[in-house]
CSV table of C-alpha atoms in Angstrom, one decimal:
chain,number,residue,atom,x,y,z
A,5,UNK,CA,-38.6,49.1,-79.4
A,6,UNK,CA,-40.8,47.5,-77.0
A,7,UNK,CA,-40.7,48.7,-73.2
A,8,UNK,CA,-38.9,46.8,-70.7
A,9,UNK,CA,-40.6,43.5,-69.4
A,10,UNK,CA,-41.6,43.9,-65.8
A,11,UNK,CA,-39.2,41.5,-63.8
A,12,UNK,CA,-42.0,40.5,-61.5
A,13,UNK,CA,-43.9,39.0,-64.5
A,14,UNK,CA,-40.7,36.8,-65.6
A,15,UNK,CA,-40.8,33.2,-64.8
A,16,UNK,CA,-37.9,31.0,-65.5
A,17,UNK,CA,-39.0,28.3,-67.9
A,18,UNK,CA,-38.9,24.5,-66.3
A,19,UNK,CA,-36.2,23.6,-68.9
A,20,UNK,CA,-33.8,26.1,-67.0
A,21,UNK,CA,-33.7,24.4,-63.9
A,22,UNK,CA,-30.1,24.5,-62.8
A,23,UNK,CA,-27.4,27.1,-62.0
A,24,UNK,CA,-25.4,25.8,-65.0
A,25,UNK,CA,-28.3,26.0,-67.6
A,26,UNK,CA,-28.9,29.5,-66.1
A,27,UNK,CA,-25.3,30.6,-66.5
A,28,UNK,CA,-25.4,28.9,-70.2
A,29,UNK,CA,-28.4,31.0,-71.0
A,30,UNK,CA,-26.7,34.2,-69.6
A,31,UNK,CA,-23.5,33.3,-71.6
A,32,UNK,CA,-25.6,32.8,-74.9
A,33,UNK,CA,-27.5,36.1,-74.4
A,34,UNK,CA,-24.4,37.8,-73.8
A,35,UNK,CA,-22.9,36.3,-76.9
A,36,UNK,CA,-26.1,37.2,-78.8
A,37,UNK,CA,-25.7,40.8,-77.6
A,38,UNK,CA,-22.1,40.9,-78.7
A,39,UNK,CA,-23.1,39.7,-81.9
A,40,UNK,CA,-25.9,42.0,-82.2
A,41,UNK,CA,-23.7,45.0,-81.5
A,42,UNK,CA,-20.9,44.2,-83.9
A,43,UNK,CA,-23.6,43.3,-86.6
A,44,UNK,CA,-25.1,46.5,-86.4
A,45,UNK,CA,-21.6,48.1,-86.9
A,46,UNK,CA,-21.1,45.9,-89.8
A,47,UNK,CA,-24.4,46.7,-91.5
A,48,UNK,CA,-23.8,50.4,-90.8
A,49,UNK,CA,-20.4,50.4,-92.6
A,50,UNK,CA,-21.5,48.1,-95.2
A,51,UNK,CA,-19.7,45.4,-94.3
A,52,UNK,CA,-20.5,41.5,-94.6
A,53,UNK,CA,-22.8,40.5,-92.0
A,54,UNK,CA,-21.8,38.0,-89.3
A,55,UNK,CA,-23.5,34.8,-88.8
A,56,UNK,CA,-26.1,35.0,-86.0
A,57,UNK,CA,-24.7,32.6,-83.2
A,58,UNK,CA,-26.8,29.6,-82.6
A,59,UNK,CA,-28.8,29.4,-79.1
A,60,UNK,CA,-30.2,26.7,-77.2
A,61,UNK,CA,-33.8,26.1,-76.6
A,62,UNK,CA,-33.6,27.0,-73.1
A,63,UNK,CA,-32.3,30.4,-74.0
A,64,UNK,CA,-34.9,31.0,-76.6
A,65,UNK,CA,-37.6,30.1,-73.9
A,66,UNK,CA,-36.2,32.4,-71.4
A,67,UNK,CA,-36.1,35.2,-73.9
A,68,UNK,CA,-39.6,34.3,-74.8
A,69,UNK,CA,-40.6,34.4,-71.3
A,70,UNK,CA,-39.0,37.5,-70.9
A,71,UNK,CA,-40.4,39.4,-73.7
A,72,UNK,CA,-43.8,37.8,-73.2
A,73,UNK,CA,-44.6,38.2,-76.9
A,74,UNK,CA,-43.2,41.9,-77.5
A,75,UNK,CA,-40.6,42.2,-80.1
A,76,UNK,CA,-37.1,41.6,-78.9
A,77,UNK,CA,-35.0,44.7,-78.5
A,78,UNK,CA,-31.5,45.4,-77.6
A,79,UNK,CA,-32.4,47.3,-74.4
A,80,UNK,CA,-34.7,44.2,-73.4
A,81,UNK,CA,-32.2,41.8,-73.9
A,82,UNK,CA,-29.5,44.0,-72.0
A,83,UNK,CA,-32.2,44.1,-69.2
A,84,UNK,CA,-32.8,40.4,-69.2
A,85,UNK,CA,-29.0,39.7,-69.0
A,86,UNK,CA,-28.5,42.2,-66.1
A,87,UNK,CA,-31.5,40.7,-64.5
A,88,UNK,CA,-30.1,37.1,-65.0
A,89,UNK,CA,-26.8,38.2,-63.7
A,90,UNK,CA,-28.1,39.7,-60.6
A,91,UNK,CA,-30.6,36.8,-59.9
A,92,UNK,CA,-29.9,35.2,-56.7
A,93,UNK,CA,-32.1,32.0,-56.5
A,94,UNK,CA,-32.2,29.4,-53.9
A,95,UNK,CA,-30.4,26.3,-55.1
A,96,UNK,CA,-31.4,22.6,-54.1
A,97,UNK,CA,-28.4,20.4,-54.8
A,98,UNK,CA,-29.8,16.9,-55.4
A,99,UNK,CA,-27.6,14.0,-55.3
A,100,UNK,CA,-28.8,10.6,-56.6
A,101,UNK,CA,-27.0,7.1,-57.0
A,102,UNK,CA,-26.7,8.1,-60.7
A,103,UNK,CA,-27.4,11.1,-62.8
A,104,UNK,CA,-31.0,11.2,-63.6
A,105,UNK,CA,-32.4,11.2,-67.0
A,106,UNK,CA,-34.3,13.7,-68.7
A,107,UNK,CA,-37.7,12.6,-67.5
A,108,UNK,CA,-36.5,11.9,-63.9
A,109,UNK,CA,-35.0,15.4,-63.9
A,110,UNK,CA,-38.1,17.0,-65.1
A,111,UNK,CA,-40.1,14.9,-62.4
A,112,UNK,CA,-37.9,16.2,-59.6
A,113,UNK,CA,-37.9,19.7,-60.9
A,114,UNK,CA,-41.7,19.8,-61.1
A,115,UNK,CA,-41.7,18.6,-57.5
A,116,UNK,CA,-39.3,21.4,-56.3
A,117,UNK,CA,-41.0,23.8,-58.2
A,118,UNK,CA,-44.2,22.8,-56.9
A,119,UNK,CA,-43.4,23.2,-53.4
A,120,UNK,CA,-41.3,26.3,-53.5
A,121,UNK,CA,-42.2,28.0,-56.8
A,122,UNK,CA,-40.5,28.5,-60.2
A,123,UNK,CA,-37.5,30.6,-58.7
A,124,UNK,CA,-35.7,27.6,-57.4
A,125,UNK,CA,-32.8,25.9,-59.1
A,126,UNK,CA,-32.1,22.3,-59.0
A,127,UNK,CA,-28.4,20.9,-59.4
A,128,UNK,CA,-28.1,17.4,-60.0
A,129,UNK,CA,-25.1,15.2,-58.8
A,130,UNK,CA,-24.5,11.7,-59.3
A,131,UNK,CA,-22.7,9.6,-56.5
A,132,UNK,CA,-22.9,5.9,-56.7
A,133,UNK,CA,-21.8,5.3,-53.2
A,134,UNK,CA,-25.2,6.6,-51.9
A,135,UNK,CA,-26.4,3.2,-53.1
A,136,UNK,CA,-29.8,4.7,-53.7
A,137,UNK,CA,-32.4,7.3,-52.4
A,138,UNK,CA,-31.6,10.8,-52.5
A,139,UNK,CA,-29.6,13.5,-50.6
A,140,UNK,CA,-30.8,17.2,-50.7
A,141,UNK,CA,-28.6,20.2,-49.7
A,142,UNK,CA,-30.4,23.4,-49.4
A,143,UNK,CA,-29.2,26.8,-48.7
A,144,UNK,CA,-28.8,26.0,-44.8
A,145,UNK,CA,-29.5,22.3,-44.4
A,146,UNK,CA,-28.9,18.7,-45.6
A,147,UNK,CA,-31.7,16.3,-46.1
A,148,UNK,CA,-30.2,12.8,-46.6
A,149,UNK,CA,-32.5,10.2,-47.5
A,150,UNK,CA,-30.1,7.8,-49.1
A,151,UNK,CA,-29.7,4.2,-48.5
A,152,UNK,CA,-26.1,4.8,-47.2
A,153,UNK,CA,-27.6,7.1,-44.4
A,154,UNK,CA,-30.4,4.6,-43.7
A,155,UNK,CA,-28.0,2.1,-43.2
A,156,UNK,CA,-25.8,4.3,-40.9
A,157,UNK,CA,-28.9,5.2,-38.9
A,158,UNK,CA,-29.7,1.5,-38.5
A,159,UNK,CA,-26.2,0.3,-37.5
A,160,UNK,CA,-27.6,-1.3,-34.7
A,161,UNK,CA,-30.0,-3.5,-36.7
A,162,UNK,CA,-27.1,-4.0,-39.1
A,163,UNK,CA,-24.9,-5.2,-36.2
A,164,UNK,CA,-27.5,-7.5,-35.1
A,165,UNK,CA,-28.1,-9.0,-38.5
A,166,UNK,CA,-24.3,-9.3,-39.1
A,167,UNK,CA,-24.0,-11.0,-35.4
A,168,UNK,CA,-27.0,-13.3,-36.3
A,169,UNK,CA,-25.1,-14.3,-39.5
F,21,UNK,CA,91.1,8.1,87.9
F,22,UNK,CA,88.0,7.2,85.8
F,23,UNK,CA,90.1,7.8,82.7
F,24,UNK,CA,92.6,5.1,83.9
F,25,UNK,CA,89.6,2.6,84.6
F,26,UNK,CA,88.3,3.4,81.3
F,27,UNK,CA,91.7,3.3,79.3
F,28,UNK,CA,92.2,-0.1,81.2
F,29,UNK,CA,88.6,-1.6,80.0
F,30,UNK,CA,89.6,-0.6,76.4
F,31,UNK,CA,92.7,-2.3,76.4
F,32,UNK,CA,91.2,-5.3,78.0
F,33,UNK,CA,88.4,-5.3,75.4
F,34,UNK,CA,90.9,-5.0,72.5
F,35,UNK,CA,93.1,-8.0,73.8
F,36,UNK,CA,89.9,-9.8,74.1
F,37,UNK,CA,89.1,-9.2,70.3
F,38,UNK,CA,92.4,-10.0,69.1
F,39,UNK,CA,92.3,-13.3,70.9
F,40,UNK,CA,89.1,-14.3,69.5
F,41,UNK,CA,90.2,-13.3,66.0
F,42,UNK,CA,93.1,-15.7,66.4
F,43,UNK,CA,90.7,-18.5,67.6
F,44,UNK,CA,88.4,-18.1,64.5
F,45,UNK,CA,91.4,-18.1,61.9
F,46,UNK,CA,92.6,-21.4,63.6
F,47,UNK,CA,89.2,-22.8,63.3
F,48,UNK,CA,88.8,-21.8,59.7
F,49,UNK,CA,91.9,-23.4,58.9
F,50,UNK,CA,91.0,-26.7,60.4
F,51,UNK,CA,87.9,-26.7,58.3
F,52,UNK,CA,89.7,-26.0,55.1
F,53,UNK,CA,92.1,-28.6,55.8
F,54,UNK,CA,89.2,-31.2,56.4
F,55,UNK,CA,87.4,-30.1,53.2
F,56,UNK,CA,90.3,-30.6,51.1
F,57,UNK,CA,91.3,-34.2,52.6
F,58,UNK,CA,87.9,-35.9,52.9
F,59,UNK,CA,88.1,-38.7,55.4
F,60,UNK,CA,87.1,-42.0,53.8
F,61,UNK,CA,83.9,-44.2,55.1
F,62,UNK,CA,84.5,-47.7,55.3
F,63,UNK,CA,81.3,-50.0,54.9
F,64,UNK,CA,81.5,-53.8,55.1
F,65,UNK,CA,80.3,-55.8,52.0
F,66,UNK,CA,77.2,-57.5,53.9
F,67,UNK,CA,76.1,-53.8,55.0
F,68,UNK,CA,76.6,-52.5,51.6
F,69,UNK,CA,74.4,-55.5,50.1
F,70,UNK,CA,71.8,-55.0,52.9
F,71,UNK,CA,71.6,-51.2,52.6
F,72,UNK,CA,71.4,-51.9,48.5
F,73,UNK,CA,68.6,-54.4,49.2
F,74,UNK,CA,66.7,-52.0,51.5
F,75,UNK,CA,67.0,-49.0,49.1
F,76,UNK,CA,66.1,-51.1,46.2
F,77,UNK,CA,62.8,-52.4,48.2
F,78,UNK,CA,62.0,-49.0,49.5
F,79,UNK,CA,62.4,-47.6,45.5
F,80,UNK,CA,60.2,-50.4,44.3
F,81,UNK,CA,57.5,-49.7,46.9
F,82,UNK,CA,57.6,-46.1,46.2
F,83,UNK,CA,57.4,-46.7,42.6
F,84,UNK,CA,54.5,-49.1,43.0
F,85,UNK,CA,52.8,-46.7,45.2
F,86,UNK,CA,53.2,-43.7,42.7
F,87,UNK,CA,52.2,-45.9,39.8
F,88,UNK,CA,49.0,-47.0,41.9
F,89,UNK,CA,48.2,-43.5,42.8
F,90,UNK,CA,48.8,-42.1,39.2
F,91,UNK,CA,46.6,-44.8,37.8
F,92,UNK,CA,43.8,-44.1,40.3
F,93,UNK,CA,44.3,-40.3,39.6
F,94,UNK,CA,44.3,-40.9,35.8
F,95,UNK,CA,41.2,-43.2,35.9
F,96,UNK,CA,39.3,-40.4,37.9
F,97,UNK,CA,40.7,-37.8,35.8
F,98,UNK,CA,39.5,-39.5,32.6
F,99,UNK,CA,36.1,-40.2,33.9
F,100,UNK,CA,35.9,-36.5,34.9
F,101,UNK,CA,37.3,-35.3,31.7
F,102,UNK,CA,34.9,-37.6,29.6
F,103,UNK,CA,31.9,-36.4,31.8
F,104,UNK,CA,33.0,-32.7,31.3
F,105,UNK,CA,33.8,-33.2,27.6
F,106,UNK,CA,30.2,-34.8,27.2
F,107,UNK,CA,28.5,-32.1,29.1
F,108,UNK,CA,30.6,-29.5,27.2
F,109,UNK,CA,29.6,-31.0,23.9
F,110,UNK,CA,25.9,-31.6,24.7
F,111,UNK,CA,25.5,-28.0,26.2
F,112,UNK,CA,27.3,-26.5,23.0
F,113,UNK,CA,25.2,-28.7,20.6
F,114,UNK,CA,22.0,-27.9,22.3
F,115,UNK,CA,22.9,-24.3,22.5
F,116,UNK,CA,24.0,-24.2,19.0
F,117,UNK,CA,20.9,-26.2,18.0
F,118,UNK,CA,18.8,-23.9,19.9
F,119,UNK,CA,20.4,-21.0,18.4
F,120,UNK,CA,20.0,-22.6,14.9
F,121,UNK,CA,16.3,-23.5,15.6
F,122,UNK,CA,15.7,-19.8,16.9
F,123,UNK,CA,17.5,-18.5,13.8
F,124,UNK,CA,15.7,-21.0,11.5
F,125,UNK,CA,12.4,-19.7,12.9
F,126,UNK,CA,13.2,-16.2,12.4
F,127,UNK,CA,14.2,-17.0,8.7
F,128,UNK,CA,11.0,-18.9,8.4
F,129,UNK,CA,8.9,-16.1,9.9
F,130,UNK,CA,10.8,-13.4,7.7
F,131,UNK,CA,10.4,-15.6,4.7
F,132,UNK,CA,6.7,-16.1,5.3
F,133,UNK,CA,6.1,-12.6,6.0
F,134,UNK,CA,8.0,-11.7,3.0
F,135,UNK,CA,6.2,-14.4,0.9
F,136,UNK,CA,2.7,-12.9,2.2
F,137,UNK,CA,3.9,-9.4,1.2
F,138,UNK,CA,4.8,-10.8,-2.3
F,139,UNK,CA,1.8,-12.6,-2.5
F,140,UNK,CA,-0.4,-9.6,-1.5
F,141,UNK,CA,1.3,-7.2,-4.0
F,142,UNK,CA,1.3,-10.1,-6.6
F,143,UNK,CA,-2.6,-10.2,-6.0
F,144,UNK,CA,-3.1,-6.6,-5.9
F,145,UNK,CA,-0.8,-6.3,-9.1
F,146,UNK,CA,-3.1,-9.1,-10.5
F,147,UNK,CA,-6.2,-7.2,-9.8
F,148,UNK,CA,-4.9,-4.0,-11.0
F,149,UNK,CA,-3.7,-5.5,-14.2
F,150,UNK,CA,-6.9,-7.4,-14.8
F,151,UNK,CA,-8.8,-4.3,-14.4
F,152,UNK,CA,-6.6,-2.3,-16.6
F,153,UNK,CA,-6.6,-5.1,-19.1
F,154,UNK,CA,-10.7,-5.4,-19.0
F,155,UNK,CA,-10.8,-1.8,-19.2
F,156,UNK,CA,-8.4,-1.6,-22.3
F,157,UNK,CA,-10.2,-4.6,-23.7
F,158,UNK,CA,-13.5,-3.1,-23.1
F,159,UNK,CA,-12.3,0.2,-24.6
F,160,UNK,CA,-10.9,-1.6,-27.7
F,161,UNK,CA,-14.1,-3.6,-28.1
F,162,UNK,CA,-16.1,-0.5,-28.1
F,163,UNK,CA,-13.7,1.3,-30.4
F,164,UNK,CA,-14.0,-1.5,-32.8
F,165,UNK,CA,-17.6,-1.8,-32.7
F,166,UNK,CA,-17.9,1.8,-33.2
F,167,UNK,CA,-15.5,1.7,-36.0
F,168,UNK,CA,-17.3,-1.4,-37.4
F,169,UNK,CA,-20.6,0.3,-37.2
F,170,UNK,CA,-19.4,3.6,-38.8
F,171,UNK,CA,-17.7,1.7,-41.5
F,172,UNK,CA,-20.4,-0.7,-42.0
F,173,UNK,CA,-22.5,1.7,-43.8
F,174,UNK,CA,-19.8,2.6,-45.9
F,175,UNK,CA,-18.9,-0.9,-46.7
F,176,UNK,CA,-22.3,-1.9,-47.4
F,177,UNK,CA,-23.1,1.0,-49.6
F,178,UNK,CA,-20.0,0.6,-51.5
F,179,UNK,CA,-20.7,-3.1,-51.8
F,180,UNK,CA,-24.2,-2.2,-53.4
F,181,UNK,CA,-22.5,0.4,-55.5
F,182,UNK,CA,-19.7,-2.0,-56.7
F,183,UNK,CA,-22.3,-4.9,-57.2
F,184,UNK,CA,-24.8,-2.5,-58.9
F,185,UNK,CA,-21.7,-1.1,-61.2
F,186,UNK,CA,-22.8,1.9,-63.4
F,187,UNK,CA,-26.1,0.4,-64.0
F,188,UNK,CA,-28.1,1.9,-61.2
F,189,UNK,CA,-31.8,2.0,-62.0
F,190,UNK,CA,-33.2,5.4,-60.7
F,191,UNK,CA,-36.5,4.7,-62.3
F,192,UNK,CA,-37.1,2.1,-59.9
F,193,UNK,CA,-36.1,4.4,-57.1
F,194,UNK,CA,-38.1,7.4,-58.2
F,195,UNK,CA,-41.2,6.5,-56.3
F,196,UNK,CA,-39.0,6.1,-53.3
F,197,UNK,CA,-37.2,9.3,-53.8
F,198,UNK,CA,-40.2,11.4,-54.2
F,199,UNK,CA,-42.0,9.8,-51.2
F,200,UNK,CA,-38.8,10.5,-49.1
F,201,UNK,CA,-38.9,14.2,-50.2
F,202,UNK,CA,-42.9,14.2,-49.8
F,203,UNK,CA,-42.3,13.0,-46.2
F,204,UNK,CA,-40.2,16.1,-45.6
F,205,UNK,CA,-41.7,18.4,-47.9
F,206,UNK,CA,-42.4,21.2,-45.4
F,207,UNK,CA,-39.0,21.4,-44.0
F,208,UNK,CA,-37.3,21.5,-47.7
F,209,UNK,CA,-39.8,24.3,-48.5
F,210,UNK,CA,-39.0,26.3,-45.5
F,211,UNK,CA,-35.3,26.1,-46.1
F,212,UNK,CA,-35.8,27.0,-49.7
F,213,UNK,CA,-38.0,29.7,-49.0
F,214,UNK,CA,-35.6,31.2,-46.4
F,215,UNK,CA,-33.0,31.0,-49.4
F,216,UNK,CA,-35.2,33.0,-51.5
């Protein structure tokens, strides 16, 4: 078995950008660990092996980033799971007028991680009442650059326009 | 001696009294007889006619005098009465009219004073009411404007959202989104770092 990967060297892959994806990865690793233990018992007693559970690409990328090319061991997986469970990362909740597609998500994730580093999670929310623009909620602030907010801020101009009409 | 003299005087007086009493009774008796049997007066016919004519003339003269005096007195009394009634009537009417005018003036003054007070109160009330209404209207106007302004953003954004429906093109917005974030990059970065 390889030794445990230093946590400082671990970087969340860009594909795992949201708290939901991180929870999903943790869940899959937990399922994998459970399968691994049960399968080992089955192998020991000579029972039929249990089918290995599927896992997502993101989980594979996380495991790969954690092991850094070393062989996967039970203890390293347990360490990874423990690490992921205890991970407290800042989350930027990004609200747009619609849910972004993969490219747009990646563009925004790259931007956020470009300014704040890889250990930032981004949660995407679609709210068509915004009209357009973006609303970002960070741990202690709200940055509202939505069209709705622009309209509210420019209410005097809006009132003038309405009055002119 | 003296007793004999005194006795003689008393006897003389008693005799005198008896005599006088007797004379009085005789006189009374004669008078009674004269009363019961009046002595008829005999007047001759010419004398009776003359007396009657005189009495008639005297009676008519007295009647005429009395009538003339009564007429004169009645005329005078009537004139005086008319004058008195006229004066009384004039005085009463003047007094009544004067009192009426005074009362009317008093009533008019009171009414004017009351009217002035009412007018002043109404004016004051009108001013207060106007101020209150203006303040209420201004407050309501401000409230409506505030509400309008507050709701207008929601209305317009909802209108935009409804108009666009589900087909919001984020691709066209991404440049705006990224540039908005870039404009506040340091603030966002600082807050995210604080959360690390």
